[in-house]
C-alpha positions as YAML, in Angstrom:
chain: A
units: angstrom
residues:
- id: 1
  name: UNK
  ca: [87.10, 88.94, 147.63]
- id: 2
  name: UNK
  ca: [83.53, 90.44, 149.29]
- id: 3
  name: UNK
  ca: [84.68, 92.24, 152.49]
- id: 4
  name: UNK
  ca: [81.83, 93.10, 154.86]
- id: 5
  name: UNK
  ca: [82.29, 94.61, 158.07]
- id: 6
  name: UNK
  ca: [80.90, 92.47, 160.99]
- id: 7
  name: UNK
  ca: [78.15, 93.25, 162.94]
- id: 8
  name: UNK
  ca: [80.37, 93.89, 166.32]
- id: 9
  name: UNK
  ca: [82.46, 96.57, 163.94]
- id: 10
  name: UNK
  ca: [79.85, 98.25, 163.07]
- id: 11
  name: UNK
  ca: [78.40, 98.52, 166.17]
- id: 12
  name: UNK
  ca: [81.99, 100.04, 167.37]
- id: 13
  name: UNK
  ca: [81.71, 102.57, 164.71]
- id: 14
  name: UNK
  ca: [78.33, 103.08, 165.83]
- id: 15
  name: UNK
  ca: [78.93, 103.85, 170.01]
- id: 16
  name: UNK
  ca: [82.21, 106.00, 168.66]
- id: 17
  name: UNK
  ca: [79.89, 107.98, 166.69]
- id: 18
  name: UNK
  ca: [77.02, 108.29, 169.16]
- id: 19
  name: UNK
  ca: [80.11, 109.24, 172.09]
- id: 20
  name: UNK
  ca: [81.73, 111.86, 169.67]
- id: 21
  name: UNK
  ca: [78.23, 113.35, 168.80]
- id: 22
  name: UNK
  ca: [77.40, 114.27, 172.47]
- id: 23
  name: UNK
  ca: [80.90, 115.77, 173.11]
- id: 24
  name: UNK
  ca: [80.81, 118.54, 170.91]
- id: 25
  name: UNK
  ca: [83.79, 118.72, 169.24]
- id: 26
  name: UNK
  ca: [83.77, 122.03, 167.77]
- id: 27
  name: UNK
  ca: [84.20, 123.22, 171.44]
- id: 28
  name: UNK
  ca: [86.95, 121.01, 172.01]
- id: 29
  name: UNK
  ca: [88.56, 121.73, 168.44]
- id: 30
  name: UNK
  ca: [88.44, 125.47, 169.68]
- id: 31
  name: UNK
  ca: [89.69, 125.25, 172.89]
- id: 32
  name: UNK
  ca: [92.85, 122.92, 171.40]
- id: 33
  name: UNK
  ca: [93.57, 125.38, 168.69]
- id: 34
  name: UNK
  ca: [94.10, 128.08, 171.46]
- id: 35
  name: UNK
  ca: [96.07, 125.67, 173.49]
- id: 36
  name: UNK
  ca: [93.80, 124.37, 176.16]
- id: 37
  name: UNK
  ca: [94.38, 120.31, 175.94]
- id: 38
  name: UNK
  ca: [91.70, 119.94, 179.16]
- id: 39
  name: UNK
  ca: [88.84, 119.64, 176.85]
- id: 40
  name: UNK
  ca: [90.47, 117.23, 174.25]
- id: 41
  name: UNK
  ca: [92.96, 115.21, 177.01]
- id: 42
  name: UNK
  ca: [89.03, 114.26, 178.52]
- id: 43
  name: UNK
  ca: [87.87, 113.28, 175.33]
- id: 44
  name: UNK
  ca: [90.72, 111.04, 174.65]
- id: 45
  name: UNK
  ca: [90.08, 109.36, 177.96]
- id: 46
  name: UNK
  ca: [86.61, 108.53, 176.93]
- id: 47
  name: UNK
  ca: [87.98, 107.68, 173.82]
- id: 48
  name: UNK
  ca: [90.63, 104.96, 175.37]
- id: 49
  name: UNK
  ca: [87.98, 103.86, 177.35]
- id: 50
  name: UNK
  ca: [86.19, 102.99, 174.63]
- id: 51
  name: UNK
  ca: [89.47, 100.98, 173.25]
- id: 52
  name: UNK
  ca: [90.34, 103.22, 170.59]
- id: 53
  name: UNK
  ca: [94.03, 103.45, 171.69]
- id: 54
  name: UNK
  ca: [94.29, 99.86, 172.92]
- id: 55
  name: UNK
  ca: [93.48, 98.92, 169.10]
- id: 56
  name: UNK
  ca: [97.64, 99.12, 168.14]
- id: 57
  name: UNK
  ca: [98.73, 97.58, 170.90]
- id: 58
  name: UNK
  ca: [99.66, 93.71, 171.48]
- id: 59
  name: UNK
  ca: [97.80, 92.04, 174.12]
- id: 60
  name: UNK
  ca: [101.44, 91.52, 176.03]
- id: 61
  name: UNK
  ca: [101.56, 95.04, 176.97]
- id: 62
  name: UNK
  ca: [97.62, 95.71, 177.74]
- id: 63
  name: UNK
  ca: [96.05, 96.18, 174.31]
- id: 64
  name: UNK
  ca: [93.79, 94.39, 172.36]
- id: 65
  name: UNK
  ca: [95.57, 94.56, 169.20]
- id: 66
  name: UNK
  ca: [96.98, 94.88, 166.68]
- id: 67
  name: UNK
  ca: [93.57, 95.16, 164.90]
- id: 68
  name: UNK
  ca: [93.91, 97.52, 161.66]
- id: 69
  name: UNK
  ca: [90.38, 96.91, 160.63]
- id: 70
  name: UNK
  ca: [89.12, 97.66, 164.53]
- id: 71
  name: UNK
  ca: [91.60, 100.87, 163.67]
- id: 72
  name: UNK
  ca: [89.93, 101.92, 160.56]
- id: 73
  name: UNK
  ca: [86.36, 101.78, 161.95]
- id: 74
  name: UNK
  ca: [87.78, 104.10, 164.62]
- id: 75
  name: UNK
  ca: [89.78, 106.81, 162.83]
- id: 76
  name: UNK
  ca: [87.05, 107.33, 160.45]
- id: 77
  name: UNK
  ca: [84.79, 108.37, 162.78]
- id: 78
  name: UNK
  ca: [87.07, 110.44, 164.53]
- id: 79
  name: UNK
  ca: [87.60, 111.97, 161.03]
- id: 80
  name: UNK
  ca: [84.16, 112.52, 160.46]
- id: 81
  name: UNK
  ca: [83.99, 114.55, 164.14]
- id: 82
  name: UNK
  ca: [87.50, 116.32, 163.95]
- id: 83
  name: UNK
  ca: [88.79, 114.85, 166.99]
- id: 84
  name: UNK
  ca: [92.09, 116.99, 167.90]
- id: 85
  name: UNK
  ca: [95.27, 115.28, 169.01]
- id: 86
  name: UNK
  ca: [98.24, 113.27, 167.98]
- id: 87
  name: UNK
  ca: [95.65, 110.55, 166.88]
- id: 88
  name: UNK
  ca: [97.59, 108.46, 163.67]
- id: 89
  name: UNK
  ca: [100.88, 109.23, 165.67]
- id: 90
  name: UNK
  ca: [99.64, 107.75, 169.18]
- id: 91
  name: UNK
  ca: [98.72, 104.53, 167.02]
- id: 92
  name: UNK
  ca: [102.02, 104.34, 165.07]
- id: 93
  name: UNK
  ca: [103.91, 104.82, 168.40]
- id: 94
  name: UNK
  ca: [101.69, 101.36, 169.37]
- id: 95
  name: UNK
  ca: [103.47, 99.65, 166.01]
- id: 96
  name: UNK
  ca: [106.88, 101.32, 166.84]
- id: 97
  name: UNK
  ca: [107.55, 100.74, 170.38]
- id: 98
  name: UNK
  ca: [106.13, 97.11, 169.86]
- id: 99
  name: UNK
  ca: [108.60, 96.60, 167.30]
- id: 100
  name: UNK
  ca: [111.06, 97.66, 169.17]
- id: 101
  name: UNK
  ca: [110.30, 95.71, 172.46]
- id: 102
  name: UNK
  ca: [112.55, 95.94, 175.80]
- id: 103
  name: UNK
  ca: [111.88, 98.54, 178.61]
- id: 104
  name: UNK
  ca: [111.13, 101.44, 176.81]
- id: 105
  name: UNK
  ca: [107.93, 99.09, 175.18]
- id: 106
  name: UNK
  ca: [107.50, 97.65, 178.95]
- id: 107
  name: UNK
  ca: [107.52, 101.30, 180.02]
- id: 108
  name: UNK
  ca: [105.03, 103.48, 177.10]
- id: 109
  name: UNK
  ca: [102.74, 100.63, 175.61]
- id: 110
  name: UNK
  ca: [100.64, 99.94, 178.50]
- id: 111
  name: UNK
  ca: [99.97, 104.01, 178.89]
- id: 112
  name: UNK
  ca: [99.23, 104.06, 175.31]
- id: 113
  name: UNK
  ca: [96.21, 101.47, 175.24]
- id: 114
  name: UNK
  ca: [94.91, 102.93, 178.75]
- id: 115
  name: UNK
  ca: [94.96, 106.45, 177.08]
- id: 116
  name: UNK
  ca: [97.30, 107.46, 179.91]
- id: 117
  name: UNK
  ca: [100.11, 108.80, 177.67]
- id: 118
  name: UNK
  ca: [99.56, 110.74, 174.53]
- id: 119
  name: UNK
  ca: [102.09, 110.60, 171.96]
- id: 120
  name: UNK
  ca: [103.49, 112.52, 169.22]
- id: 121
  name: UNK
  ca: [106.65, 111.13, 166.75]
- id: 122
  name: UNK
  ca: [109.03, 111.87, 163.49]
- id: 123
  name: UNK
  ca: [110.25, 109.04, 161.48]
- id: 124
  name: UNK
  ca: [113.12, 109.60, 159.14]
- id: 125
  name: UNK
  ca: [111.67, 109.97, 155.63]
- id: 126
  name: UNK
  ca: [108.54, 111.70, 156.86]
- id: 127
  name: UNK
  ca: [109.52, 115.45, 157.47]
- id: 128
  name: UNK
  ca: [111.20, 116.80, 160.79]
- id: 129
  name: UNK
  ca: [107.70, 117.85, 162.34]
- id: 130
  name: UNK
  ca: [106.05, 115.93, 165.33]
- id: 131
  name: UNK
  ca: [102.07, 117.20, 165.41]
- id: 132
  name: UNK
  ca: [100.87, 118.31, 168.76]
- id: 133
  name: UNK
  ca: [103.64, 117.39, 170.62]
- id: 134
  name: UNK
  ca: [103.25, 120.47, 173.07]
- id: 135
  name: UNK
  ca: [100.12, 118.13, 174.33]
- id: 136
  name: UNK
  ca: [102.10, 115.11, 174.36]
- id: 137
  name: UNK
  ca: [103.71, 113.17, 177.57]
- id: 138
  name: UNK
  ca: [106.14, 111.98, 175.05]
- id: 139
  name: UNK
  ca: [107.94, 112.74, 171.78]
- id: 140
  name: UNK
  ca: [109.55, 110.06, 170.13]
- id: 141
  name: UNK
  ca: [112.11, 110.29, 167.53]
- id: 142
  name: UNK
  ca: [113.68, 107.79, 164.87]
- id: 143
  name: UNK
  ca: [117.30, 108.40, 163.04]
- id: 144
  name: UNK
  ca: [118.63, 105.34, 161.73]
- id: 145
  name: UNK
  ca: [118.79, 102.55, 163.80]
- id: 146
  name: UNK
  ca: [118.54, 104.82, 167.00]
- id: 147
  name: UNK
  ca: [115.48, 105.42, 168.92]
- id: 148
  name: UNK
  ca: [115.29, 108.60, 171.12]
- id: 149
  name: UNK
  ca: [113.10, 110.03, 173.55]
- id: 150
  name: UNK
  ca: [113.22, 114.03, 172.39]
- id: 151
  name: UNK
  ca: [113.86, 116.41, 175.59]
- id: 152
  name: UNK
  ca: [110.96, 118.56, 174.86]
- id: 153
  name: UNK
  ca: [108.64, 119.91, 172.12]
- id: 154
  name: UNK
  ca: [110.48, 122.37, 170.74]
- id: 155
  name: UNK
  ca: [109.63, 125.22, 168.47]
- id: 156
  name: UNK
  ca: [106.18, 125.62, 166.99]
- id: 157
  name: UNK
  ca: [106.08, 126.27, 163.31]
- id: 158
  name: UNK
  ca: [103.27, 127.45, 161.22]
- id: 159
  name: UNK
  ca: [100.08, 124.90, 159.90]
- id: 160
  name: UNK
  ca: [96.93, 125.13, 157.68]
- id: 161
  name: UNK
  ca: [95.03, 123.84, 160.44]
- id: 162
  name: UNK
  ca: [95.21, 125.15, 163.64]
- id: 163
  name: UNK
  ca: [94.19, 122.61, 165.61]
- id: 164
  name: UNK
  ca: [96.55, 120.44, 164.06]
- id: 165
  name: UNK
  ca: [99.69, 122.17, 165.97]
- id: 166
  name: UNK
  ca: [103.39, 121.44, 163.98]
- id: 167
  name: UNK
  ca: [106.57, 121.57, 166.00]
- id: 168
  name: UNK
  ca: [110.04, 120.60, 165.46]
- id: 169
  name: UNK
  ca: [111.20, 118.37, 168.54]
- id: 170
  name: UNK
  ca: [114.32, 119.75, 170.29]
- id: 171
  name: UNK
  ca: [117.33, 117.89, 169.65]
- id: 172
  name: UNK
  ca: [119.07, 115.41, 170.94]
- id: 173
  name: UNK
  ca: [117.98, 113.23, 173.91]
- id: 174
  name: UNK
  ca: [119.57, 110.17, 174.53]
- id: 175
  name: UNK
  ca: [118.86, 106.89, 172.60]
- id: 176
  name: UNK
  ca: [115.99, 104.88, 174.55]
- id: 177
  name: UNK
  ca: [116.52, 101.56, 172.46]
- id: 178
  name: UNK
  ca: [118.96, 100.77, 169.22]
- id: 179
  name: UNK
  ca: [119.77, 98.20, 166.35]
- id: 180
  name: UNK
  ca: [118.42, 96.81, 163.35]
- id: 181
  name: UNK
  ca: [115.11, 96.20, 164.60]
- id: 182
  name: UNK
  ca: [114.31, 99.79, 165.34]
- id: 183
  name: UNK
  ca: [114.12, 100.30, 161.42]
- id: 184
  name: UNK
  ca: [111.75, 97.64, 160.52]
- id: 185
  name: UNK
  ca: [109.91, 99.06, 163.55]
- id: 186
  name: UNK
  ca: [109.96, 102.74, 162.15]
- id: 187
  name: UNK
  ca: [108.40, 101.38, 158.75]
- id: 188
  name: UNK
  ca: [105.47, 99.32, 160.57]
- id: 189
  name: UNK
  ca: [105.46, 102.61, 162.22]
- id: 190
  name: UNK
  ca: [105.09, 104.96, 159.31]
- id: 191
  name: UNK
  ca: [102.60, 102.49, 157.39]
- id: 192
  name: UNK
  ca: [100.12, 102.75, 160.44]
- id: 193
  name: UNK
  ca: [100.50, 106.69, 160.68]
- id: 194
  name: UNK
  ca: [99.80, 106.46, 156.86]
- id: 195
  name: UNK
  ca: [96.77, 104.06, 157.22]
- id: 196
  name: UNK
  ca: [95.03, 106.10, 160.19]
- id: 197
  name: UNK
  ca: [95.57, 109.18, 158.40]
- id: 198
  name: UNK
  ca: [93.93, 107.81, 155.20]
- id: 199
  name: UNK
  ca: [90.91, 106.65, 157.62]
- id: 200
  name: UNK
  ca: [90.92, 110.05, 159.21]
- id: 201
  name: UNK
  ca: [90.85, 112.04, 155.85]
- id: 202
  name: UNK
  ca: [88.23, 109.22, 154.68]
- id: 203
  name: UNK
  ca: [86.33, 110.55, 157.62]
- id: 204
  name: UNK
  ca: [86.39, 114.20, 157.19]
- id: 205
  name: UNK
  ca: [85.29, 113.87, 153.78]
- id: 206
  name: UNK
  ca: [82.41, 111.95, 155.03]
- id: 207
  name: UNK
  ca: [81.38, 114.78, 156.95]
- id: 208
  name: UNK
  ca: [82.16, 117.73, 154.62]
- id: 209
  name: UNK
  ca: [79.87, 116.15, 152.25]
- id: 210
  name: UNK
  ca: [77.39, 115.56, 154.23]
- id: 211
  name: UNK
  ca: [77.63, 119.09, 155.72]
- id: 212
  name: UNK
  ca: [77.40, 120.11, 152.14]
- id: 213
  name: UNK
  ca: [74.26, 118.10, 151.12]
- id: 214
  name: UNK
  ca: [72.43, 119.20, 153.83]
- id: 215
  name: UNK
  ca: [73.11, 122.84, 153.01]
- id: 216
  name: UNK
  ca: [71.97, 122.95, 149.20]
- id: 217
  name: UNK
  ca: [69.02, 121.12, 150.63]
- id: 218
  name: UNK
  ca: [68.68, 124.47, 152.72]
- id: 219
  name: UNK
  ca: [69.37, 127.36, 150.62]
- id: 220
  name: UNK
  ca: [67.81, 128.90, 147.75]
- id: 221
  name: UNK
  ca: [67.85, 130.41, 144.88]
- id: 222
  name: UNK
  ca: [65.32, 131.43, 141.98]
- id: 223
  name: UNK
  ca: [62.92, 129.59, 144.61]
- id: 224
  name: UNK
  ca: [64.00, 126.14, 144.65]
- id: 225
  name: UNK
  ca: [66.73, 124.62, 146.39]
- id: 226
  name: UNK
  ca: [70.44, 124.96, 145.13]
- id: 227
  name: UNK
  ca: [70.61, 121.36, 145.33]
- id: 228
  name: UNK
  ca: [68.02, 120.44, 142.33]
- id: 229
  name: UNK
  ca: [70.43, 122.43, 140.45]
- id: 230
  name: UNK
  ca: [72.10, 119.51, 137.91]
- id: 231
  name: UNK
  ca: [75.71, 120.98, 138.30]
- id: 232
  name: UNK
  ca: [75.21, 120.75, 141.98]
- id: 233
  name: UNK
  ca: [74.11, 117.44, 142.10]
- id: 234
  name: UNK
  ca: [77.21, 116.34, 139.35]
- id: 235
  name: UNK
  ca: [79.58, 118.13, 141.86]
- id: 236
  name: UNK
  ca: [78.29, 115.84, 144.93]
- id: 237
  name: UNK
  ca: [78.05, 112.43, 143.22]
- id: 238
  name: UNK
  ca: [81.71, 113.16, 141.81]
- id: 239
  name: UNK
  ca: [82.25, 113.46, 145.26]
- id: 240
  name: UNK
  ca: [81.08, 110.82, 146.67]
- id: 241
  name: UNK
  ca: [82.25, 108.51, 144.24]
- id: 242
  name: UNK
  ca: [85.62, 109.34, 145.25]
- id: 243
  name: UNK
  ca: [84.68, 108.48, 148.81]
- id: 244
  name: UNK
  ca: [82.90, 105.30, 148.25]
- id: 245
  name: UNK
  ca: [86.33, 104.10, 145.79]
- id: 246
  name: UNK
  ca: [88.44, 105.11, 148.26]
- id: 247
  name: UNK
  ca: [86.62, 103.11, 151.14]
- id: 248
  name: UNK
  ca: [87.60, 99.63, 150.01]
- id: 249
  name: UNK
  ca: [91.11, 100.57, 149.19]
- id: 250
  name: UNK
  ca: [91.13, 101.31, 153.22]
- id: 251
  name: UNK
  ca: [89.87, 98.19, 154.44]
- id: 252
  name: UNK
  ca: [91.82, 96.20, 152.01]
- id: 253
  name: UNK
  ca: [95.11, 98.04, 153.54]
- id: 254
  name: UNK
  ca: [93.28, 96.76, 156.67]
- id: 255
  name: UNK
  ca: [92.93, 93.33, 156.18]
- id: 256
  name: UNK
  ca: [96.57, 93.32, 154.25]
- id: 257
  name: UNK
  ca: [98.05, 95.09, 157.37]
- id: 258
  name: UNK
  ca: [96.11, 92.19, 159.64]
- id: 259
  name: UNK
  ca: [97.31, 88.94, 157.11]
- id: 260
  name: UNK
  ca: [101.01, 90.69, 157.97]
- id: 261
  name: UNK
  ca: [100.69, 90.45, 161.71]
- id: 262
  name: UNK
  ca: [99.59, 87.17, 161.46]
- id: 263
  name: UNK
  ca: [102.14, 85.95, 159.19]
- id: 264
  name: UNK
  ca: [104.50, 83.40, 160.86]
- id: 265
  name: UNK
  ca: [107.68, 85.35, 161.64]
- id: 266
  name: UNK
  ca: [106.76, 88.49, 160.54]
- id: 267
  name: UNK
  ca: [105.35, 91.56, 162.59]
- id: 268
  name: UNK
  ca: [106.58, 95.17, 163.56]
- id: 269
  name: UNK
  ca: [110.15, 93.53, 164.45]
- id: 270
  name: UNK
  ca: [110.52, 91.33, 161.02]
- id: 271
  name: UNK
  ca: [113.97, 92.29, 159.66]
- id: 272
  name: UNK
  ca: [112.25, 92.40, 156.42]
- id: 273
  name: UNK
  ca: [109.48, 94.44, 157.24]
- id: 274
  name: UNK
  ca: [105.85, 93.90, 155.86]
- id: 275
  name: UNK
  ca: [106.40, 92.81, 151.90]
- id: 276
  name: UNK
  ca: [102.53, 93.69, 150.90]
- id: 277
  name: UNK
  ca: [101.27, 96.20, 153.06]
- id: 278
  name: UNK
  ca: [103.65, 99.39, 152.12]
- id: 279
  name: UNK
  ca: [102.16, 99.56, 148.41]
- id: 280
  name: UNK
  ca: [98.32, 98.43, 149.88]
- id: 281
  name: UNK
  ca: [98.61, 101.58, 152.48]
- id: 282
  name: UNK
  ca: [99.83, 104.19, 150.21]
- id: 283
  name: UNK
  ca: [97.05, 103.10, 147.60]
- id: 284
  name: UNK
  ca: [94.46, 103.92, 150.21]
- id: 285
  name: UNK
  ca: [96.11, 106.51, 151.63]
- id: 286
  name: UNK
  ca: [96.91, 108.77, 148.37]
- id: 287
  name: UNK
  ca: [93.27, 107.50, 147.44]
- id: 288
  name: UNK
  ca: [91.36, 108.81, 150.62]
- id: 289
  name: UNK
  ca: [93.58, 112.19, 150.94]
- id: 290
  name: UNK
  ca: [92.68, 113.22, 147.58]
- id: 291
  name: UNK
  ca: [88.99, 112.54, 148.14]
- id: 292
  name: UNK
  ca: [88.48, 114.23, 151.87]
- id: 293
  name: UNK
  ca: [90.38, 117.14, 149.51]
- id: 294
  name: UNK
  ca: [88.14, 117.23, 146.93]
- id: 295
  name: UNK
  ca: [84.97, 117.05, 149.40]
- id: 296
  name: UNK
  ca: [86.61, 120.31, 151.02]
- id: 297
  name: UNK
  ca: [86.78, 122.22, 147.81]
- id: 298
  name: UNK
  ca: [83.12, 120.99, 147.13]
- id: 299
  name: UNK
  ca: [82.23, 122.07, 150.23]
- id: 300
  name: UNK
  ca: [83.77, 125.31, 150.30]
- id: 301
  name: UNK
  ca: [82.49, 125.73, 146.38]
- id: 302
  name: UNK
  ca: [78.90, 125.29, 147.34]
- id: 303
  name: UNK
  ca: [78.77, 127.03, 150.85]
- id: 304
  name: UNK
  ca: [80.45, 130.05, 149.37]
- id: 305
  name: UNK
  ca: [81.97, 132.51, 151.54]
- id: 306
  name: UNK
  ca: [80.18, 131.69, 155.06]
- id: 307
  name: UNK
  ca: [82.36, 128.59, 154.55]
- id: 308
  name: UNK
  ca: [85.58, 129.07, 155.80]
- id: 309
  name: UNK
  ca: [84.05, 131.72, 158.35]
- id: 310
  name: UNK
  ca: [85.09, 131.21, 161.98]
- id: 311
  name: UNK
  ca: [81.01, 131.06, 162.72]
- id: 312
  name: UNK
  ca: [80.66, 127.97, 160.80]
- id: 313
  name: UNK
  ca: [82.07, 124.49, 162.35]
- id: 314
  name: UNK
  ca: [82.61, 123.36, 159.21]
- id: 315
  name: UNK
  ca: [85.42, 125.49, 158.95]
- id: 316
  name: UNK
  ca: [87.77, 123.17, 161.33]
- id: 317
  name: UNK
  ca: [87.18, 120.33, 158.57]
- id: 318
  name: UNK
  ca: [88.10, 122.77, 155.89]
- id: 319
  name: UNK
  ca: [91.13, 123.17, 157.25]
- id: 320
  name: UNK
  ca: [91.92, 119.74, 158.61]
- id: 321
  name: UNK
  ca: [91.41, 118.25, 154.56]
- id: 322
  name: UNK
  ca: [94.55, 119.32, 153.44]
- id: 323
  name: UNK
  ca: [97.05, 118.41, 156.00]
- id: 324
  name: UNK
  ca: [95.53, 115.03, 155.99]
- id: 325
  name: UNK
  ca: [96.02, 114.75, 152.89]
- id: 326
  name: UNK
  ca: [99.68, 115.60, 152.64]
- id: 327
  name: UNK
  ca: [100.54, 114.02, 156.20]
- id: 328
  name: UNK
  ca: [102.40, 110.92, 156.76]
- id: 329
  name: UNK
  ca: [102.92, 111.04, 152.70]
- id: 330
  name: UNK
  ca: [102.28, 113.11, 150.01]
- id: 331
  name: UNK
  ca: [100.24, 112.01, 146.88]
- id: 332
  name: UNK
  ca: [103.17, 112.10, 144.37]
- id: 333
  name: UNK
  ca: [105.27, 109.83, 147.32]
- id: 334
  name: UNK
  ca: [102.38, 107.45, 148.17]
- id: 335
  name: UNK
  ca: [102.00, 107.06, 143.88]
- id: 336
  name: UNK
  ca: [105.76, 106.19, 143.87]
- id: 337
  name: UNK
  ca: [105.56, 103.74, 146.44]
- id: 338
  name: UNK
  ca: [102.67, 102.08, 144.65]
- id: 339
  name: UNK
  ca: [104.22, 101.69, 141.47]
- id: 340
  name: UNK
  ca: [107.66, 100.23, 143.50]
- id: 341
  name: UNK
  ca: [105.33, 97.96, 145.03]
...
């Protein structure tokens, strides 16, 4: 099959870009790390205004989704600028809390799509850690069949990136929705966090190598540019070509995740949850973590020194490339789920 974003898709990708470039993210990535959310909460305004958020949520409850492909144009680009915030877990709170339906769904999903509510969440099987929760109006967690709303952030433990905040939620909290349902929910959940972290990592990659490129275009040595060196140029094409082979492995995860939700009698709430997706997810999610990785270590490899150096922006993607790549499953789990599958 020859998939081809649309012209209207593009375009999205296009007015995300051009709103992202004019809000100078490094400033905002800064000002999250030290734990000022003004900066980014007003970016993820203009962000839901733009329908970024509204992307995972069913029309029934204000969104316009759910749209994976829509959601994959988006959370590349705000890979490529390093937008801070509970971004993949805001999403898979869409998928959760419209799996799990009554008032709790009545209550969150409409704040959600209007970018009122910022959201951070654990799922059992994921790791105990809810990402930026401190910034978030709510902290959902998922133990079984139980749903719970966590009483507060809780303690802050250490992360590679710093503007990608890791805290334990506090315990307890009483149950906000239960039953059988809330499980198929949690793994509709978990495969969007996967997907939108795979788009995110896609997108940081993006923009590491480009960072890079333009650099050895820059420097010199012996006279001539670093970047008519061969070894340099081997060392960027192997990294793009991971890029470029990861990129359809996204957008077929998309369109996967998309034939699901439109599958007669299946959906977040399916007591069988998605058959197809799980394995198409983790093969684009394994696949796009490894490559944002290996853009970082080309990146750091060819900028030397000044490029993990606090005066360089492209620092904050440094750091972000690894956590992305191990978030919302690691390499040797996504693997094993693609082999099950």
């Amino acid at each position: 099959m020859r998939f081809l974003l649309t012209d209207e898709q593009r375009e999205f990708g296009r007015s995300l870009d051009a709103l992202l470039t004019a809000a100078d993210t490094p400033a905002v990535l800064r000002a999250w790390a030290a734990g000022d959310h003004g900066p980014g909460r007003a970016l993820w305004g203009r962000l839901a205004d733009a329908g970024v958020f509204a992307l995972a949520v069913p029309e029934a409850h204000g969104g316009a989704g759910p749209l994976p492909v829509e959601a994959a144009v988006a959370c590349v680009e705000l890979g490529r600028h390093a937008v801070p915030g509970p971004l993949a877990e805001t999403l898979a709170a869409g998928a959760l809390l419209a799996g799990t339906g009554g008032p709790v769904a009545e209550e969150w999903l409409p704040a959600i799509a209007s970018g009122a509510a910022v959201v951070s969440l654990t799922l059992e099987g994921y790791g105990p850690y809810a990402p930026d929760a401190d910034a978030a109006d709510a902290v959902f967690t998922v133990t079984g069949d139980e749903l719970r709303l966590a009483p507060g952030p809780g303690e802050l433990s250490a992360s590679a990136d710093p503007a990608r905040r890791l805290f334990r939620p506090e315990p307890g909290g009483a149950p906000v929705a239960k039953g059988p349902a809330i499980r198929a929910a949690a793994r509709a959940a978990g495969d969007t966090a996967a997907f939108a972290t795979a788009a995110l990592a896609l997108g940081c990659g993006e923009e590491l190598l480009r960072a890079t490129v333009a650099y050895v275009k820059q420097r010199t040595q012996f006279g001539v540019p670093v970047g008519s060196f061969q070894a340099v140029k081997h060392r960027l094409a192997d990294t793009l070509l991971g890029l470029e082979f990861a990129r359809p492995l996204l957008y077929g995860a998309a369109v996967e995740l998309a034939s699901e939700v439109s599958r007669p009698g299946a959906g977040a709430g399916s007591a069988e949850g998605p058959p197809g997706a799980g394995a198409a997810v983790a093969a684009a999610k394994v696949t796009a973590g490894e490559a944002g990785y290996a853009a970082a270590r080309t990146a750091l490899q060819l900028h030397g020194a000044i490029g993990y150096t606090e005066e360089l922006d492209l620092a904050w993607w440094l750091r972000r490339a690894r956590p992305l790549r191990d978030a919302w499953g690691t390499p040797s789990v996504c693997r094993a789920r693609v082999l099950e599958g």
